[in-house]
Amino acid sequence: MLVFNGEAFSVDPEYIRLKCLLTDYFRGEVVQNVRLQGLEHVLNFTALDGKLYFRSYKTTFLKSGTKIPNVELTEIGPSFDFVVRRSKLASDELYKKSKKQPKEIMPNKKKNIVRDGLGTTYGRIHMQKQDLDRLQLRKLKAFKRKFDKPDENKPENGNFKKSKNNNID
């Protein structure tokens, strides 16, 4: 966990950019929720009287009468005292360009796909409204359409006997 103390980190442009640099250097994984038992180290940066104090602390949890334990910080080192003597800031345009994240890093969100807590993937599809009157459920001979043209093989009188042609030329 990173902690920045001091008014200079929000007012002075040199310290604002220094805060961005330190955050980029010491950043870990980005998490939504913090579990207290998983918090082991705290890095503290304090800006006071033109100096930057860097301290590293170990967290210990003490019992309290409530659900949330008391947190005690124990300095474990290393400890540094920095003085910002020389600085040459880049132009604001170059600074904004350096903070911009490329599109390759950004994850591509797939539309209409959701994952639940167990990892199951659900997808939503969109279809046009179907006409249920025209929907054919079963293929029955009674529903077949009859054509106006009679078959050439079938005689008009309804006799379905095959006729043999013994024409010898």
mmCIF file of C-alpha atoms in Angstrom:
data_model
loop_
_atom_site.group_PDB
_atom_site.id
_atom_site.type_symbol
_atom_site.label_atom_id
_atom_site.label_comp_id
_atom_site.label_asym_id
_atom_site.label_seq_id
_atom_site.Cartn_x
_atom_site.Cartn_y
_atom_site.Cartn_z
ATOM 1 C CA MET A 1 0.000 0.000 0.000
ATOM 2 C CA LEU A 2 1.284 3.460 -0.870
ATOM 3 C CA VAL A 3 0.562 6.463 1.357
ATOM 4 C CA PHE A 4 1.363 10.038 0.310
ATOM 5 C CA ASN A 5 1.333 12.612 3.126
ATOM 6 C CA GLY A 6 1.763 16.334 2.704
ATOM 7 C CA GLU A 7 0.112 19.225 0.954
ATOM 8 C CA ALA A 8 2.893 19.446 -1.648
ATOM 9 C CA PHE A 9 1.680 16.260 -3.377
ATOM 10 C CA SER A 10 -1.547 18.031 -4.334
ATOM 11 C CA VAL A 11 -0.287 21.618 -4.909
ATOM 12 C CA ASP A 12 3.303 21.721 -6.206
ATOM 13 C CA PRO A 13 3.702 20.570 -9.872
ATOM 14 C CA GLU A 14 7.122 19.016 -9.183
ATOM 15 C CA TYR A 15 5.751 16.910 -6.340
ATOM 16 C CA ILE A 16 2.644 15.981 -8.331
ATOM 17 C CA ARG A 17 4.834 14.514 -11.078
ATOM 18 C CA LEU A 18 7.095 12.914 -8.485
ATOM 19 C CA LYS A 19 4.018 11.259 -6.986
ATOM 20 C CA CYS A 20 3.113 9.872 -10.429
ATOM 21 C CA LEU A 21 6.665 8.564 -10.859
ATOM 22 C CA LEU A 22 6.708 6.882 -7.437
ATOM 23 C CA THR A 23 3.245 5.411 -7.976
ATOM 24 C CA ASP A 24 4.311 3.923 -11.302
ATOM 25 C CA TYR A 25 7.504 2.527 -9.807
ATOM 26 C CA PHE A 26 6.017 0.947 -6.663
ATOM 27 C CA ARG A 27 2.593 0.023 -8.020
ATOM 28 C CA GLY A 28 1.441 -3.550 -7.513
ATOM 29 C CA GLU A 29 -1.711 -5.238 -8.708
ATOM 30 C CA VAL A 30 -4.843 -3.128 -8.912
ATOM 31 C CA VAL A 31 -7.488 -4.647 -6.621
ATOM 32 C CA GLN A 32 -11.108 -3.740 -5.976
ATOM 33 C CA ASN A 33 -11.243 -4.746 -2.302
ATOM 34 C CA VAL A 34 -8.450 -4.902 0.272
ATOM 35 C CA ARG A 35 -8.409 -7.730 2.787
ATOM 36 C CA LEU A 36 -6.765 -6.560 5.999
ATOM 37 C CA GLN A 37 -4.931 -9.843 6.600
ATOM 38 C CA GLY A 38 -3.284 -9.559 3.166
ATOM 39 C CA LEU A 39 -1.893 -6.104 3.895
ATOM 40 C CA GLU A 40 1.718 -6.667 4.993
ATOM 41 C CA HIS A 41 3.749 -3.623 3.870
ATOM 42 C CA VAL A 42 3.009 0.080 3.769
ATOM 43 C CA LEU A 43 5.250 2.526 1.911
ATOM 44 C CA ASN A 44 4.886 6.046 3.258
ATOM 45 C CA PHE A 45 6.036 9.152 1.366
ATOM 46 C CA THR A 46 5.906 12.423 3.302
ATOM 47 C CA ALA A 47 6.607 15.834 1.765
ATOM 48 C CA LEU A 48 7.582 18.334 4.458
ATOM 49 C CA ASP A 49 9.719 21.519 4.373
ATOM 50 C CA GLY A 50 11.190 20.852 0.904
ATOM 51 C CA LYS A 51 12.204 17.291 1.783
ATOM 52 C CA LEU A 52 10.737 13.929 0.860
ATOM 53 C CA TYR A 53 10.771 11.265 3.544
ATOM 54 C CA PHE A 54 10.474 7.639 2.459
ATOM 55 C CA ARG A 55 9.588 5.066 5.128
ATOM 56 C CA SER A 56 8.702 1.392 4.936
ATOM 57 C CA TYR A 57 6.411 -0.138 7.560
ATOM 58 C CA LYS A 58 5.223 -3.607 8.523
ATOM 59 C CA THR A 59 1.628 -3.947 9.652
ATOM 60 C CA THR A 60 0.612 -5.866 12.739
ATOM 61 C CA PHE A 61 -2.992 -6.366 13.764
ATOM 62 C CA LEU A 62 -4.021 -6.128 17.400
ATOM 63 C CA LYS A 63 -7.318 -7.273 18.857
ATOM 64 C CA SER A 64 -9.927 -4.670 19.548
ATOM 65 C CA GLY A 65 -13.445 -4.797 20.909
ATOM 66 C CA THR A 66 -14.920 -4.377 17.416
ATOM 67 C CA LYS A 67 -14.933 -6.368 14.215
ATOM 68 C CA ILE A 68 -12.089 -4.306 12.725
ATOM 69 C CA PRO A 69 -8.716 -4.885 14.438
ATOM 70 C CA ASN A 70 -6.340 -2.123 15.479
ATOM 71 C CA VAL A 71 -3.482 -1.692 13.010
ATOM 72 C CA GLU A 72 0.010 -0.979 14.294
ATOM 73 C CA LEU A 73 2.811 0.111 11.956
ATOM 74 C CA THR A 74 6.370 -0.962 12.760
ATOM 75 C CA GLU A 75 9.206 0.640 10.800
ATOM 76 C CA ILE A 76 11.307 -2.012 9.114
ATOM 77 C CA GLY A 77 13.467 0.032 6.721
ATOM 78 C CA PRO A 78 14.810 1.117 4.394
ATOM 79 C CA SER A 79 14.400 4.783 5.304
ATOM 80 C CA PHE A 80 15.430 7.628 3.005
ATOM 81 C CA ASP A 81 15.417 11.407 3.247
ATOM 82 C CA PHE A 82 15.384 13.013 -0.227
ATOM 83 C CA VAL A 83 15.842 16.619 -1.256
ATOM 84 C CA VAL A 84 14.582 17.775 -4.647
ATOM 85 C CA ARG A 85 17.387 20.064 -5.854
ATOM 86 C CA ARG A 86 17.166 20.124 -9.627
ATOM 87 C CA SER A 87 14.187 19.427 -11.771
ATOM 88 C CA LYS A 88 13.290 20.182 -15.326
ATOM 89 C CA LEU A 89 9.699 19.406 -16.086
ATOM 90 C CA ALA A 90 8.540 18.357 -19.519
ATOM 91 C CA SER A 91 5.888 20.390 -21.319
ATOM 92 C CA ASP A 92 2.266 19.747 -20.397
ATOM 93 C CA GLU A 93 1.585 18.278 -23.843
ATOM 94 C CA LEU A 94 4.431 15.758 -23.509
ATOM 95 C CA TYR A 95 3.346 14.969 -19.943
ATOM 96 C CA LYS A 96 -0.217 14.167 -21.079
ATOM 97 C CA LYS A 97 1.139 12.036 -23.896
ATOM 98 C CA SER A 98 3.307 10.064 -21.449
ATOM 99 C CA LYS A 99 0.336 9.329 -19.186
ATOM 100 C CA LYS A 100 -1.819 8.057 -22.048
ATOM 101 C CA GLN A 101 -2.183 4.283 -22.117
ATOM 102 C CA PRO A 102 -1.947 2.560 -25.497
ATOM 103 C CA LYS A 103 -4.962 0.698 -26.861
ATOM 104 C CA GLU A 104 -3.060 -2.610 -26.854
ATOM 105 C CA ILE A 105 -2.888 -2.556 -23.048
ATOM 106 C CA MET A 106 -6.584 -1.849 -22.599
ATOM 107 C CA PRO A 107 -8.633 -5.066 -22.555
ATOM 108 C CA ASN A 108 -11.125 -5.496 -25.374
ATOM 109 C CA LYS A 109 -14.571 -5.894 -23.901
ATOM 110 C CA LYS A 110 -16.647 -8.325 -25.864
ATOM 111 C CA LYS A 111 -20.222 -7.250 -26.261
ATOM 112 C CA ASN A 112 -23.021 -9.225 -24.625
ATOM 113 C CA ILE A 113 -20.672 -11.689 -22.898
ATOM 114 C CA VAL A 114 -20.746 -11.964 -19.104
ATOM 115 C CA ARG A 115 -18.858 -14.247 -16.710
ATOM 116 C CA ASP A 116 -20.237 -15.157 -13.316
ATOM 117 C CA GLY A 117 -18.240 -15.792 -10.141
ATOM 118 C CA LEU A 118 -17.649 -19.440 -10.988
ATOM 119 C CA GLY A 119 -16.222 -18.693 -14.419
ATOM 120 C CA THR A 120 -19.243 -19.730 -16.467
ATOM 121 C CA THR A 121 -19.615 -17.663 -19.630
ATOM 122 C CA TYR A 122 -23.054 -16.398 -20.594
ATOM 123 C CA GLY A 123 -23.845 -14.737 -23.894
ATOM 124 C CA ARG A 124 -26.857 -12.749 -25.019
ATOM 125 C CA ILE A 125 -27.965 -12.855 -28.616
ATOM 126 C CA HIS A 126 -30.398 -10.541 -30.323
ATOM 127 C CA MET A 127 -32.757 -11.849 -32.999
ATOM 128 C CA GLN A 128 -35.614 -10.421 -34.964
ATOM 129 C CA LYS A 129 -39.133 -11.166 -33.846
ATOM 130 C CA GLN A 130 -40.332 -14.473 -35.266
ATOM 131 C CA ASP A 131 -43.758 -15.010 -36.839
ATOM 132 C CA LEU A 132 -45.089 -18.043 -34.963
ATOM 133 C CA ASP A 133 -48.010 -18.526 -37.384
ATOM 134 C CA ARG A 134 -45.615 -19.398 -40.200
ATOM 135 C CA LEU A 135 -43.484 -21.691 -38.053
ATOM 136 C CA GLN A 136 -43.633 -25.319 -39.234
ATOM 137 C CA LEU A 137 -43.330 -27.695 -36.333
ATOM 138 C CA ARG A 138 -43.652 -31.098 -38.057
ATOM 139 C CA LYS A 139 -43.443 -32.210 -41.642
ATOM 140 C CA LEU A 140 -46.728 -33.963 -42.387
ATOM 141 C CA LYS A 141 -47.950 -35.026 -45.803
ATOM 142 C CA ALA A 142 -51.267 -33.352 -45.138
ATOM 143 C CA PHE A 143 -49.574 -29.981 -44.912
ATOM 144 C CA LYS A 144 -47.696 -30.308 -48.214
ATOM 145 C CA ARG A 145 -48.802 -27.916 -50.878
ATOM 146 C CA LYS A 146 -50.324 -29.426 -53.994
ATOM 147 C CA PHE A 147 -49.300 -27.964 -57.283
ATOM 148 C CA ASP A 148 -51.705 -27.057 -60.046
ATOM 149 C CA LYS A 149 -49.775 -29.093 -62.616
ATOM 150 C CA PRO A 150 -50.552 -32.823 -62.627
ATOM 151 C CA ASP A 151 -47.675 -35.247 -62.831
ATOM 152 C CA GLU A 152 -46.833 -36.517 -66.304
ATOM 153 C CA ASN A 153 -46.337 -40.066 -65.040
ATOM 154 C CA LYS A 154 -49.778 -40.220 -63.435
ATOM 155 C CA PRO A 155 -52.807 -40.796 -65.673
ATOM 156 C CA GLU A 156 -55.811 -38.464 -65.368
ATOM 157 C CA ASN A 157 -58.281 -41.218 -64.415
ATOM 158 C CA GLY A 158 -56.478 -42.136 -61.225
ATOM 159 C CA ASN A 159 -55.163 -45.561 -62.299
ATOM 160 C CA PHE A 160 -51.605 -45.799 -61.192
ATOM 161 C CA LYS A 161 -50.654 -48.897 -63.231
ATOM 162 C CA LYS A 162 -47.452 -48.618 -65.161
ATOM 163 C CA SER A 163 -47.975 -48.891 -68.875
ATOM 164 C CA LYS A 164 -45.440 -50.719 -70.966
ATOM 165 C CA ASN A 165 -44.592 -49.405 -74.331
ATOM 166 C CA ASN A 166 -43.389 -52.132 -76.656
ATOM 167 C CA ASN A 167 -42.602 -50.008 -79.609
ATOM 168 C CA ILE A 168 -39.948 -51.614 -81.772
ATOM 169 C CA ASP A 169 -38.809 -49.579 -84.698
#
